[in-house]
Structures are given as structure tokens and as C-alpha cells.
PDB file of C-alpha atoms in Angstrom:
ATOM      1  CA  MET A 647       6.260  27.276  15.792  1.00 33.00           C
ATOM      2  CA  THR A 648       6.302  25.328  12.515  1.00 45.00           C
ATOM      3  CA  PRO A 649       2.867  23.848  11.710  1.00 57.00           C
ATOM      4  CA  GLN A 650       2.808  20.132  12.272  1.00 88.00           C
ATOM      5  CA  ARG A 651       2.405  17.341   9.773  1.00 95.00           C
ATOM      6  CA  THR A 652      -0.137  14.782  10.995  1.00 97.00           C
ATOM      7  CA  LEU A 653      -0.763  11.185   9.951  1.00 98.00           C
ATOM      8  CA  SER A 654      -4.045   9.268   9.996  1.00 98.00           C
ATOM      9  CA  THR A 655      -4.957   5.852   8.655  1.00 98.00           C
ATOM     10  CA  LEU A 656      -7.994   5.121   6.501  1.00 97.00           C
ATOM     11  CA  SER A 657      -9.300   1.645   5.718  1.00 94.00           C
ATOM     12  CA  GLY A 658     -10.668   0.383   2.430  1.00 92.00           C
ATOM     13  CA  ASN A 659     -12.704  -2.793   2.021  1.00 91.00           C
ATOM     14  CA  SER A 660     -10.921  -5.768   3.554  1.00 92.00           C
ATOM     15  CA  GLN A 661     -10.376  -9.046   1.720  1.00 95.00           C
ATOM     16  CA  ARG A 662      -9.935 -12.720   2.485  1.00 96.00           C
ATOM     17  CA  LEU A 663      -7.106 -14.253   0.468  1.00 95.00           C
ATOM     18  CA  ASP A 664      -5.467 -17.663   0.439  1.00 96.00           C
ATOM     19  CA  GLY A 665      -3.036 -17.895   3.359  1.00 97.00           C
ATOM     20  CA  GLY A 666      -0.501 -19.932   1.415  1.00 96.00           C
ATOM     21  CA  SER A 667      -0.380 -17.290  -1.301  1.00 96.00           C
ATOM     22  CA  MET A 668       0.089 -14.530   1.249  1.00 97.00           C
ATOM     23  CA  PHE A 669       3.015 -16.298   2.938  1.00 97.00           C
ATOM     24  CA  GLY A 670       4.829 -17.888  -0.005  1.00 95.00           C
ATOM     25  CA  ASN A 671       6.963 -20.846   1.046  1.00 93.00           C
ATOM     26  CA  ALA A 672       6.448 -20.367   4.792  1.00 96.00           C
ATOM     27  CA  PRO A 673       4.759 -23.499   6.233  1.00 96.00           C
ATOM     28  CA  ARG A 674       1.185 -23.220   7.403  1.00 97.00           C
ATOM     29  CA  ALA A 675       2.194 -24.315  10.901  1.00 96.00           C
ATOM     30  CA  MET A 676       4.129 -21.041  11.085  1.00 95.00           C
ATOM     31  CA  TRP A 677       1.870 -18.533   9.362  1.00 97.00           C
ATOM     32  CA  GLU A 678      -1.394 -19.627  10.958  1.00 96.00           C
ATOM     33  CA  ARG A 679       0.036 -18.427  14.284  1.00 95.00           C
ATOM     34  CA  TRP A 680       0.240 -14.939  12.810  1.00 95.00           C
ATOM     35  CA  LEU A 681      -3.062 -14.796  10.885  1.00 96.00           C
ATOM     36  CA  ALA A 682      -5.758 -17.358  11.603  1.00 96.00           C
ATOM     37  CA  PRO A 683      -7.246 -18.918   8.431  1.00 97.00           C
ATOM     38  CA  ASP A 684     -10.952 -19.536   7.894  1.00 96.00           C
ATOM     39  CA  ASP A 685     -12.530 -22.779   6.672  1.00 95.00           C
ATOM     40  CA  LEU A 686     -11.431 -21.957   3.111  1.00 95.00           C
ATOM     41  CA  HIS A 687      -7.801 -21.437   4.237  1.00 96.00           C
ATOM     42  CA  ARG A 688      -8.099 -17.693   3.670  1.00 97.00           C
ATOM     43  CA  VAL A 689      -6.715 -14.971   5.950  1.00 97.00           C
ATOM     44  CA  ARG A 690      -8.190 -11.516   6.464  1.00 96.00           C
ATOM     45  CA  ILE A 691      -6.214  -8.764   4.753  1.00 95.00           C
ATOM     46  CA  ALA A 692      -6.645  -5.030   5.276  1.00 96.00           C
ATOM     47  CA  CYS A 693      -6.425  -2.400   2.533  1.00 96.00           C
ATOM     48  CA  ARG A 694      -5.068   0.586   4.460  1.00 97.00           C
ATOM     49  CA  SER A 695      -4.242   4.078   3.244  1.00 98.00           C
ATOM     50  CA  LEU A 696      -2.412   6.897   4.997  1.00 98.00           C
ATOM     51  CA  LEU A 697      -3.704  10.468   5.089  1.00 98.00           C
ATOM     52  CA  VAL A 698      -0.899  13.013   5.512  1.00 98.00           C
ATOM     53  CA  GLU A 699      -2.127  16.500   6.411  1.00 98.00           C
ATOM     54  CA  GLU A 700       0.441  19.249   5.934  1.00 96.00           C
ATOM     55  CA  PRO A 701       0.183  23.034   5.881  1.00 93.00           C
ATOM     56  CA  GLY A 702      -1.866  23.875   2.811  1.00 93.00           C
ATOM     57  CA  ARG A 703      -2.459  20.374   1.473  1.00 97.00           C
ATOM     58  CA  ARG A 704      -3.646  16.833   2.081  1.00 98.00           C
ATOM     59  CA  VAL A 705      -1.781  13.837   0.661  1.00 98.00           C
ATOM     60  CA  LEU A 706      -3.255  10.337   0.465  1.00 98.00           C
ATOM     61  CA  VAL A 707      -0.774   7.471   0.303  1.00 98.00           C
ATOM     62  CA  GLU A 708      -2.449   4.497  -1.425  1.00 97.00           C
ATOM     63  CA  ALA A 709      -6.084   4.167  -2.447  1.00 97.00           C
ATOM     64  CA  GLY A 710      -6.731   0.510  -1.757  1.00 94.00           C
ATOM     65  CA  ASP A 711     -10.419  -0.305  -2.008  1.00 93.00           C
ATOM     66  CA  CYS A 712     -12.271  -2.889  -4.071  1.00 92.00           C
ATOM     67  CA  ALA A 713     -15.622  -1.122  -4.179  1.00 94.00           C
ATOM     68  CA  PHE A 714     -15.250  -0.866  -7.974  1.00 95.00           C
ATOM     69  CA  PHE A 715     -15.614  -4.666  -8.303  1.00 94.00           C
ATOM     70  CA  SER A 716     -18.882  -6.154  -9.492  1.00 94.00           C
ATOM     71  CA  PRO A 717     -20.634  -8.470  -7.002  1.00 94.00           C
ATOM     72  CA  GLU A 718     -19.204 -11.492  -8.835  1.00 93.00           C
ATOM     73  CA  LEU A 719     -15.638 -10.237  -8.561  1.00 93.00           C
ATOM     74  CA  LYS A 720     -16.130  -9.267  -4.932  1.00 93.00           C
ATOM     75  CA  ALA A 721     -17.083 -12.850  -4.176  1.00 92.00           C
ATOM     76  CA  ARG A 722     -14.120 -14.216  -6.159  1.00 90.00           C
ATOM     77  CA  PHE A 723     -11.592 -12.014  -4.343  1.00 90.00           C
ATOM     78  CA  GLY A 724     -13.146 -12.332  -0.888  1.00 91.00           C
ATOM     79  CA  VAL A 725     -14.006  -8.639  -0.582  1.00 93.00           C
ATOM     80  CA  GLU A 726     -15.803  -7.805   2.660  1.00 91.00           C
ATOM     81  CA  GLY A 727     -17.960  -4.811   3.511  1.00 84.00           C
ATOM     82  CA  GLU A 728     -20.416  -2.704   1.575  1.00 85.00           C
ATOM     83  CA  GLY A 729     -19.990   0.618  -0.160  1.00 93.00           C
ATOM     84  CA  HIS A 730     -16.774   2.549  -0.680  1.00 96.00           C
ATOM     85  CA  ALA A 731     -14.981   2.226   2.669  1.00 96.00           C
ATOM     86  CA  LEU A 732     -12.175   4.636   1.763  1.00 97.00           C
ATOM     87  CA  LEU A 733     -14.638   7.413   0.978  1.00 97.00           C
ATOM     88  CA  ALA A 734     -16.509   6.612   4.185  1.00 97.00           C
ATOM     89  CA  GLY A 735     -13.257   7.004   6.113  1.00 96.00           C
ATOM     90  CA  LEU A 736     -12.671  10.411   4.562  1.00 98.00           C
ATOM     91  CA  GLU A 737     -16.244  11.412   5.337  1.00 97.00           C
ATOM     92  CA  ALA A 738     -15.729  10.455   8.989  1.00 96.00           C
ATOM     93  CA  ARG A 739     -12.951  13.059   9.065  1.00 95.00           C
ATOM     94  CA  GLY A 740     -15.168  15.687   7.456  1.00 97.00           C
ATOM     95  CA  LEU A 741     -13.528  15.283   4.047  1.00 98.00           C
ATOM     96  CA  THR A 742     -14.375  14.110   0.550  1.00 98.00           C
ATOM     97  CA  ASP A 743     -12.186  12.905  -2.287  1.00 98.00           C
ATOM     98  CA  ALA A 744     -12.285  16.466  -3.669  1.00 98.00           C
ATOM     99  CA  ASP A 745     -10.315  17.638  -0.601  1.00 98.00           C
ATOM    100  CA  ILE A 746      -7.257  15.536  -1.488  1.00 98.00           C
ATOM    101  CA  ASP A 747      -4.432  17.375  -3.260  1.00 98.00           C
ATOM    102  CA  CYS A 748      -2.089  14.442  -4.021  1.00 98.00           C
ATOM    103  CA  VAL A 749      -2.397  10.667  -4.144  1.00 98.00           C
ATOM    104  CA  VAL A 750       0.841   8.688  -3.878  1.00 98.00           C
ATOM    105  CA  LEU A 751       0.548   5.157  -5.262  1.00 98.00           C
ATOM    106  CA  THR A 752       3.217   2.622  -4.304  1.00 98.00           C
ATOM    107  CA  HIS A 753       2.088   0.598  -7.295  1.00 98.00           C
ATOM    108  CA  LEU A 754      -0.998   0.160  -9.440  1.00 98.00           C
ATOM    109  CA  HIS A 755      -2.365  -3.257  -8.474  1.00 98.00           C
ATOM    110  CA  PHE A 756      -6.096  -3.077  -7.885  1.00 96.00           C
ATOM    111  CA  ASP A 757      -5.843  -3.523  -4.092  1.00 96.00           C
ATOM    112  CA  HIS A 758      -3.592  -0.454  -3.915  1.00 97.00           C
ATOM    113  CA  ALA A 759      -5.180   1.843  -6.498  1.00 97.00           C
ATOM    114  CA  GLY A 760      -8.769   0.616  -6.931  1.00 97.00           C
ATOM    115  CA  GLY A 761     -10.164   3.179  -4.496  1.00 97.00           C
ATOM    116  CA  LEU A 762      -9.515   5.881  -7.087  1.00 98.00           C
ATOM    117  CA  LEU A 763     -12.662   4.592  -8.806  1.00 98.00           C
ATOM    118  CA  ALA A 764     -16.248   5.102  -7.734  1.00 97.00           C
ATOM    119  CA  ALA A 765     -18.176   2.123  -6.405  1.00 96.00           C
ATOM    120  CA  TRP A 766     -19.558  -0.312  -8.965  1.00 95.00           C
ATOM    121  CA  ALA A 767     -23.009   0.476 -10.352  1.00 93.00           C
ATOM    122  CA  GLU A 768     -24.742  -1.775 -12.847  1.00 93.00           C
ATOM    123  CA  GLY A 769     -24.511  -0.455 -16.384  1.00 93.00           C
ATOM    124  CA  GLN A 770     -22.235   2.454 -15.448  1.00 95.00           C
ATOM    125  CA  PRO A 771     -18.675   2.887 -16.790  1.00 95.00           C
ATOM    126  CA  PRO A 772     -15.740   3.296 -14.369  1.00 96.00           C
ATOM    127  CA  ARG A 773     -15.537   6.820 -12.945  1.00 97.00           C
ATOM    128  CA  LEU A 774     -12.373   8.464 -11.574  1.00 98.00           C
ATOM    129  CA  LEU A 775     -12.631  10.132  -8.155  1.00 98.00           C
ATOM    130  CA  PHE A 776     -10.255  12.687  -6.552  1.00 98.00           C
ATOM    131  CA  PRO A 777     -10.921  15.443  -9.107  1.00 98.00           C
ATOM    132  CA  LYS A 778      -8.169  17.828  -7.922  1.00 98.00           C
ATOM    133  CA  ALA A 779      -5.462  15.370  -6.934  1.00 98.00           C
ATOM    134  CA  ARG A 780      -2.123  14.873  -8.615  1.00 98.00           C
ATOM    135  CA  PHE A 781      -1.425  11.144  -8.986  1.00 98.00           C
ATOM    136  CA  ILE A 782       2.191  10.249  -8.143  1.00 98.00           C
ATOM    137  CA  THR A 783       3.775   6.870  -8.864  1.00 98.00           C
ATOM    138  CA  GLY A 784       7.029   5.398 -10.205  1.00 98.00           C
ATOM    139  CA  ARG A 785       7.726   5.614 -13.922  1.00 98.00           C
ATOM    140  CA  ARG A 786       8.760   1.961 -14.205  1.00 98.00           C
ATOM    141  CA  GLN A 787       5.642   0.839 -12.355  1.00 98.00           C
ATOM    142  CA  TRP A 788       3.495   2.875 -14.730  1.00 98.00           C
ATOM    143  CA  GLU A 789       5.235   1.276 -17.697  1.00 98.00           C
ATOM    144  CA  ARG A 790       4.693  -2.178 -16.192  1.00 98.00           C
ATOM    145  CA  ALA A 791       0.992  -1.444 -15.655  1.00 98.00           C
ATOM    146  CA  ARG A 792       0.652  -0.295 -19.257  1.00 98.00           C
ATOM    147  CA  GLN A 793       2.416  -3.404 -20.577  1.00 97.00           C
ATOM    148  CA  PRO A 794       1.901  -6.057 -17.895  1.00 97.00           C
ATOM    149  CA  HIS A 795       3.308  -9.569 -17.912  1.00 96.00           C
ATOM    150  CA  ALA A 796       0.851 -12.432 -18.228  1.00 95.00           C
ATOM    151  CA  ARG A 797       1.629 -13.299 -14.610  1.00 93.00           C
ATOM    152  CA  ASP A 798       0.243 -10.031 -13.207  1.00 94.00           C
ATOM    153  CA  ARG A 799      -2.045  -8.762 -15.964  1.00 95.00           C
ATOM    154  CA  ALA A 800      -5.150  -9.412 -13.859  1.00 94.00           C
ATOM    155  CA  SER A 801      -3.761  -7.209 -11.062  1.00 96.00           C
ATOM    156  CA  TYR A 802      -4.167  -4.019 -13.100  1.00 97.00           C
ATOM    157  CA  ILE A 803      -7.274  -2.064 -14.128  1.00 97.00           C
ATOM    158  CA  PRO A 804      -6.786  -0.796 -17.724  1.00 96.00           C
ATOM    159  CA  GLU A 805      -9.777   1.556 -17.500  1.00 97.00           C
ATOM    160  CA  LEU A 806      -8.294   3.198 -14.395  1.00 98.00           C
ATOM    161  CA  LEU A 807      -4.973   3.761 -16.144  1.00 98.00           C
ATOM    162  CA  ASP A 808      -6.747   5.375 -19.080  1.00 98.00           C
ATOM    163  CA  LEU A 809      -8.664   7.702 -16.761  1.00 98.00           C
ATOM    164  CA  ILE A 810      -5.561   8.705 -14.803  1.00 98.00           C
ATOM    165  CA  GLU A 811      -3.662   9.485 -18.004  1.00 98.00           C
ATOM    166  CA  ALA A 812      -6.565  11.440 -19.468  1.00 98.00           C
ATOM    167  CA  SER A 813      -6.817  13.544 -16.296  1.00 98.00           C
ATOM    168  CA  GLY A 814      -3.522  15.275 -17.114  1.00 98.00           C
ATOM    169  CA  ARG A 815      -2.565  15.007 -13.432  1.00 98.00           C
ATOM    170  CA  LEU A 816      -0.128  12.090 -13.555  1.00 98.00           C
ATOM    171  CA  GLU A 817       3.367  12.609 -12.112  1.00 98.00           C
ATOM    172  CA  LEU A 818       5.948   9.878 -12.684  1.00 98.00           C
ATOM    173  CA  VAL A 819       8.990   9.568 -10.423  1.00 98.00           C
ATOM    174  CA  GLU A 820      12.252   8.291 -11.868  1.00 97.00           C
ATOM    175  CA  ASP A 821      14.313   5.723  -9.950  1.00 96.00           C
ATOM    176  CA  GLY A 822      16.252   7.528  -7.251  1.00 94.00           C
ATOM    177  CA  GLY A 823      14.278  10.691  -7.914  1.00 95.00           C
ATOM    178  CA  SER A 824      11.963  12.893  -5.911  1.00 95.00           C
ATOM    179  CA  SER A 825       8.595  14.522  -6.446  1.00 97.00           C
ATOM    180  CA  PRO A 826       8.598  18.249  -7.277  1.00 95.00           C
ATOM    181  CA  THR A 827       5.019  18.344  -6.040  1.00 96.00           C
ATOM    182  CA  LEU A 828       5.736  16.866  -2.592  1.00 96.00           C
ATOM    183  CA  GLY A 829       9.116  18.512  -2.073  1.00 93.00           C
ATOM    184  CA  ALA A 830      10.929  18.542   1.274  1.00 90.00           C
ATOM    185  CA  GLY A 831      10.119  16.009   3.957  1.00 94.00           C
ATOM    186  CA  TRP A 832       9.403  13.224   1.478  1.00 97.00           C
ATOM    187  CA  ARG A 833      11.868  10.582   0.274  1.00 97.00           C
ATOM    188  CA  PHE A 834      11.308   7.533  -1.934  1.00 98.00           C
ATOM    189  CA  HIS A 835      12.709   4.020  -1.804  1.00 98.00           C
ATOM    190  CA  PHE A 836      12.319   1.777  -4.867  1.00 97.00           C
ATOM    191  CA  SER A 837      11.705  -1.963  -4.933  1.00 98.00           C
ATOM    192  CA  ASP A 838      11.425  -4.545  -7.720  1.00 98.00           C
ATOM    193  CA  GLY A 839      10.913  -7.796  -5.803  1.00 97.00           C
ATOM    194  CA  HIS A 840       7.106  -7.580  -5.733  1.00 98.00           C
ATOM    195  CA  THR A 841       6.542  -5.567  -8.900  1.00 98.00           C
ATOM    196  CA  PRO A 842       8.840  -3.369 -11.027  1.00 97.00           C
ATOM    197  CA  GLY A 843       9.394   0.127  -9.719  1.00 97.00           C
ATOM    198  CA  GLN A 844       7.356  -0.079  -6.528  1.00 98.00           C
ATOM    199  CA  LEU A 845       7.570   3.389  -4.922  1.00 98.00           C
ATOM    200  CA  LEU A 846       7.803   3.458  -1.104  1.00 98.00           C
ATOM    201  CA  PRO A 847       7.387   6.935   0.417  1.00 98.00           C
ATOM    202  CA  GLU A 848       9.275   7.860   3.570  1.00 98.00           C
ATOM    203  CA  ILE A 849       7.883  10.789   5.562  1.00 98.00           C
ATOM    204  CA  ASP A 850       9.891  12.908   8.006  1.00 96.00           C
ATOM    205  CA  MET A 851       8.354  12.972  11.483  1.00 96.00           C
ATOM    206  CA  PRO A 852       9.690  14.369  14.792  1.00 95.00           C
ATOM    207  CA  GLU A 853      10.211  10.921  16.367  1.00 94.00           C
ATOM    208  CA  GLY A 854      11.879   9.400  13.323  1.00 95.00           C
ATOM    209  CA  PRO A 855      10.990   8.615   9.712  1.00 97.00           C
ATOM    210  CA  VAL A 856       7.806   6.770   8.808  1.00 98.00           C
ATOM    211  CA  LEU A 857       7.925   4.450   5.785  1.00 98.00           C
ATOM    212  CA  PHE A 858       4.751   3.368   4.023  1.00 98.00           C
ATOM    213  CA  ALA A 859       5.976  -0.162   3.321  1.00 98.00           C
ATOM    214  CA  GLY A 860       3.542  -1.165   0.545  1.00 98.00           C
ATOM    215  CA  ASP A 861       3.983  -4.765  -0.558  1.00 98.00           C
ATOM    216  CA  LEU A 862       7.656  -4.840   0.407  1.00 98.00           C
ATOM    217  CA  VAL A 863       6.468  -5.424   4.000  1.00 98.00           C
ATOM    218  CA  PRO A 864       2.674  -5.774   3.827  1.00 98.00           C
ATOM    219  CA  GLY A 865       2.241  -6.507   7.548  1.00 98.00           C
ATOM    220  CA  ALA A 866       4.100  -7.150  10.769  1.00 97.00           C
ATOM    221  CA  PRO A 867       4.799 -10.874  10.079  1.00 97.00           C
ATOM    222  CA  TRP A 868       6.651  -9.954   6.875  1.00 98.00           C
ATOM    223  CA  VAL A 869       9.182  -7.840   8.796  1.00 97.00           C
ATOM    224  CA  HIS A 870      10.978 -11.155   9.372  1.00 96.00           C
ATOM    225  CA  LEU A 871      13.392 -11.099   6.426  1.00 97.00           C
ATOM    226  CA  PRO A 872      12.779 -14.593   4.921  1.00 96.00           C
ATOM    227  CA  ILE A 873       8.994 -14.169   4.809  1.00 97.00           C
ATOM    228  CA  THR A 874       7.663 -13.203   1.382  1.00 98.00           C
ATOM    229  CA  MET A 875       4.391 -13.531  -0.516  1.00 98.00           C
ATOM    230  CA  GLY A 876       3.592 -15.994  -3.264  1.00 96.00           C
ATOM    231  CA  TYR A 877       2.556 -12.942  -5.292  1.00 96.00           C
ATOM    232  CA  ASP A 878       6.108 -11.551  -5.306  1.00 97.00           C
ATOM    233  CA  ARG A 879       7.962 -11.723  -8.657  1.00 96.00           C
ATOM    234  CA  TYR A 880      11.411 -12.315  -7.233  1.00 96.00           C
ATOM    235  CA  PRO A 881      11.390 -13.358  -3.565  1.00 97.00           C
ATOM    236  CA  GLU A 882      15.184 -13.386  -3.227  1.00 97.00           C
ATOM    237  CA  VAL A 883      15.423  -9.899  -4.712  1.00 98.00           C
ATOM    238  CA  LEU A 884      12.696  -8.734  -2.341  1.00 98.00           C
ATOM    239  CA  ILE A 885      14.537 -10.159   0.672  1.00 98.00           C
ATOM    240  CA  ASP A 886      17.701  -8.315  -0.359  1.00 98.00           C
ATOM    241  CA  GLU A 887      15.747  -5.091  -0.811  1.00 98.00           C
ATOM    242  CA  LYS A 888      14.007  -5.574   2.517  1.00 97.00           C
ATOM    243  CA  THR A 889      17.347  -6.171   4.247  1.00 97.00           C
ATOM    244  CA  ARG A 890      18.822  -2.979   2.831  1.00 97.00           C
ATOM    245  CA  ILE A 891      15.813  -0.758   3.512  1.00 97.00           C
ATOM    246  CA  LEU A 892      15.053  -2.075   7.004  1.00 97.00           C
ATOM    247  CA  THR A 893      18.698  -1.866   8.067  1.00 96.00           C
ATOM    248  CA  ASP A 894      18.802   1.778   7.004  1.00 96.00           C
ATOM    249  CA  LEU A 895      15.446   2.573   8.602  1.00 96.00           C
ATOM    250  CA  ALA A 896      16.242   0.861  11.912  1.00 95.00           C
ATOM    251  CA  ALA A 897      19.472   2.873  12.194  1.00 95.00           C
ATOM    252  CA  ARG A 898      17.342   6.028  12.030  1.00 96.00           C
ATOM    253  CA  ASN A 899      14.727   4.902  14.593  1.00 96.00           C
ATOM    254  CA  GLY A 900      12.172   4.420  11.836  1.00 97.00           C
ATOM    255  CA  ARG A 901       8.622   3.146  11.819  1.00 98.00           C
ATOM    256  CA  LEU A 902       6.554   1.271   9.228  1.00 98.00           C
ATOM    257  CA  VAL A 903       2.948   1.719   8.136  1.00 98.00           C
ATOM    258  CA  PHE A 904       1.450  -1.612   7.061  1.00 98.00           C
ATOM    259  CA  THR A 905      -1.129  -1.577   4.281  1.00 98.00           C
ATOM    260  CA  HIS A 906      -2.361  -5.177   4.630  1.00 98.00           C
ATOM    261  CA  ASP A 907      -2.002  -6.023   8.344  1.00 97.00           C
ATOM    262  CA  PRO A 908      -5.516  -6.459   9.783  1.00 96.00           C
ATOM    263  CA  GLU A 909      -4.475  -5.545  13.339  1.00 96.00           C
ATOM    264  CA  ILE A 910      -1.318  -3.395  13.265  1.00 97.00           C
ATOM    265  CA  ALA A 911      -1.187  -0.142  11.322  1.00 98.00           C
ATOM    266  CA  LEU A 912       2.111   1.267  12.601  1.00 98.00           C
ATOM    267  CA  GLY A 913       5.129  -0.180  14.372  1.00 97.00           C
ATOM    268  CA  ARG A 914       8.690   0.785  15.220  1.00 97.00           C
ATOM    269  CA  LEU A 915      11.427  -1.492  13.927  1.00 95.00           C
ATOM    270  CA  GLN A 916      13.249  -3.520  16.570  1.00 93.00           C
ATOM    271  CA  ARG A 917      16.008  -6.121  16.386  1.00 90.00           C
ATOM    272  CA  ASP A 918      16.591  -8.940  18.854  1.00 90.00           C
ATOM    273  CA  ALA A 919      19.866 -10.487  20.041  1.00 88.00           C
ATOM    274  CA  LYS A 920      19.878 -12.827  17.041  1.00 89.00           C
ATOM    275  CA  GLY A 921      19.532  -9.932  14.617  1.00 87.00           C
ATOM    276  CA  ARG A 922      15.907 -10.748  13.796  1.00 92.00           C
ATOM    277  CA  TYR A 923      13.626  -7.837  13.008  1.00 95.00           C
ATOM    278  CA  GLY A 924      10.354  -7.316  14.817  1.00 94.00           C
ATOM    279  CA  VAL A 925       7.869  -4.548  15.551  1.00 95.00           C
ATOM    280  CA  GLY A 926       7.378  -2.672  18.809  1.00 94.00           C
ATOM    281  CA  ASP A 927       5.325   0.303  19.995  1.00 93.00           C
ATOM    282  CA  SER A 928       2.607  -0.831  17.618  1.00 96.00           C
ATOM    283  CA  LEU A 929      -0.623   1.035  16.988  1.00 96.00           C
ATOM    284  CA  ALA A 930      -3.907   0.011  15.435  1.00 96.00           C
ATOM    285  CA  ASP A 931      -5.533   2.517  13.089  1.00 94.00           C
ATOM    286  CA  PHE A 932      -4.866   6.049  14.335  1.00 96.00           C
ATOM    287  CA  THR A 933      -5.901   9.665  13.739  1.00 96.00           C
ATOM    288  CA  GLY A 934      -3.874  12.863  13.907  1.00 96.00           C
ATOM    289  CA  LEU A 935      -0.484  11.358  14.799  1.00 96.00           C
ATOM    290  CA  ALA A 936       1.925  14.296  15.041  1.00 96.00           C
ATOM    291  CA  GLN A 937       5.061  12.589  16.379  1.00 93.00           C
TER     292      GLN A 937
END
């Protein structure tokens, strides 16, 4: 029998972000039914990673955690929780960051890559974790991070990029390309609507492909095609990309992993009589999923 690939979710520090920014031009009367805002009009957002355990290696998809922020920045960005939640999640599974062989980064915004850094300590410089891992991301996203636009400059961590490059373990994937490190059973989709060259890994599983949807579809409400974030560069481009990718995935009985949904980690794509996408067979955070 072929050894199984298993999937488990890990949670970084959650955040509270402005609900209007998270739902773009969707009216509050609509989005507050999906995520309830607090008194400051913020909604709770998860930072979820996916641990893929395969014969002979462990792959982490995303490293979203804001533990590297100073206390002032944590307050500004609504970061909740103490310590480095991603590392705590690994520890709960009997692992450390040194046990991870590859880290796949959909993109390099701080809420998707910040967990690669150790927790903030006063007077200490940023320190890169995951000492053995190969860091895999899209070439165009790396180039964007190195030369960001004024609109998204604050979303990147220059010190982290320097540390990744200096590690000698950076692997850049060309558009339409694959990863020689990951090999069979992994496929990439590319998206520009949120940020240039976002890399969305699709993983072969016995009950159909699983797509880590990154910020193309950050949570179950965004499966509905017209719903985008205010943070997206080109909402119309993103909707077109989402239409193409979800149509293909639904035809293959696919599922999505949501990085920012506070309640739903995994769901199977469904379509109603009007052609509207939704999510069924949903799961909260899970461990050791083999199907």
C-alpha cells in the first residue's frame, strides 16, 4: 500500500481587521451576516497554515503569524493572542520548526509569511526560523516584494526577505511552472488580482484535489464570485481568476482550504441551481486528514 499523504491545519495569531476593508464594495448589511463586527467595526480573521505530511518530508503551506510585531504594531493591526501561535501548533503535534522540510508561501505579505520570524523581543533583530526548510514562492511575487508599490509597501517585511535570500534556500516558481522540490502530486495556480504572482498550491488527495486558496478566496463568504477584498489590487481581475479556478476545481470535486476564515478551515465546492458557488462538507481545524 502506498503511504498516505495527510493534511493538518495550524493556526497563527488571529487578527481583527476592518470589516469594510475585508469585504470591499459589499454592503455592511450583507457582510455582517457572515462575520459579526465588534464595536470598532472589525471582524475576526484567522491566519491558518496547512501542514502536509508525506513519506520522508513535511511541507508547511503558509506561515501566517504576527508574533514578530512589536506590542505597538500588534495593537495597530488588531493581533490577538500571546506568543508564537504557529510554533505552538507545531509543538502540539510533537514538532518544531526544524522538522519542516519545505515552506510554500502563496505570497509574502506579513500575515502570510510573518511566522517565518521568531517572536518579537525588545532590542533583538529579526531572526529566521525553519533552519532546514526550502522556501518556495512565485518569482513574480518575490520581485513584487523586493520592489513593492506604494500601495502595498507596508504589507512586506524587508528584513524577512533579506534573511530568506541569505539562507540560500529560496526556490522561485515561474508562471505555469512546477517545483522540482515538491514534484508529483503538487500543482500551482497563479493569480494577480490580489497581488502579482500569487502562488496557489493544489494537492492531490484520494477524494479530490485540495486547493490552498490564499487571498484569492480567503474564507467561505468569498467563494461567492462578486465578493472581493478592499485590499485586492484588481477586483475585476480577481473575479475572473476566481471564476476560472473554481469552475475547474468544482468539475474535479475539489475542496478549498481557507487561510482567513475564523470558523471554516476546509470545504467542498458546491453550486446551486442559480450557478452560485457555496461550500459544503465543511470542517473546522483538523488533524491527520488522509482523504
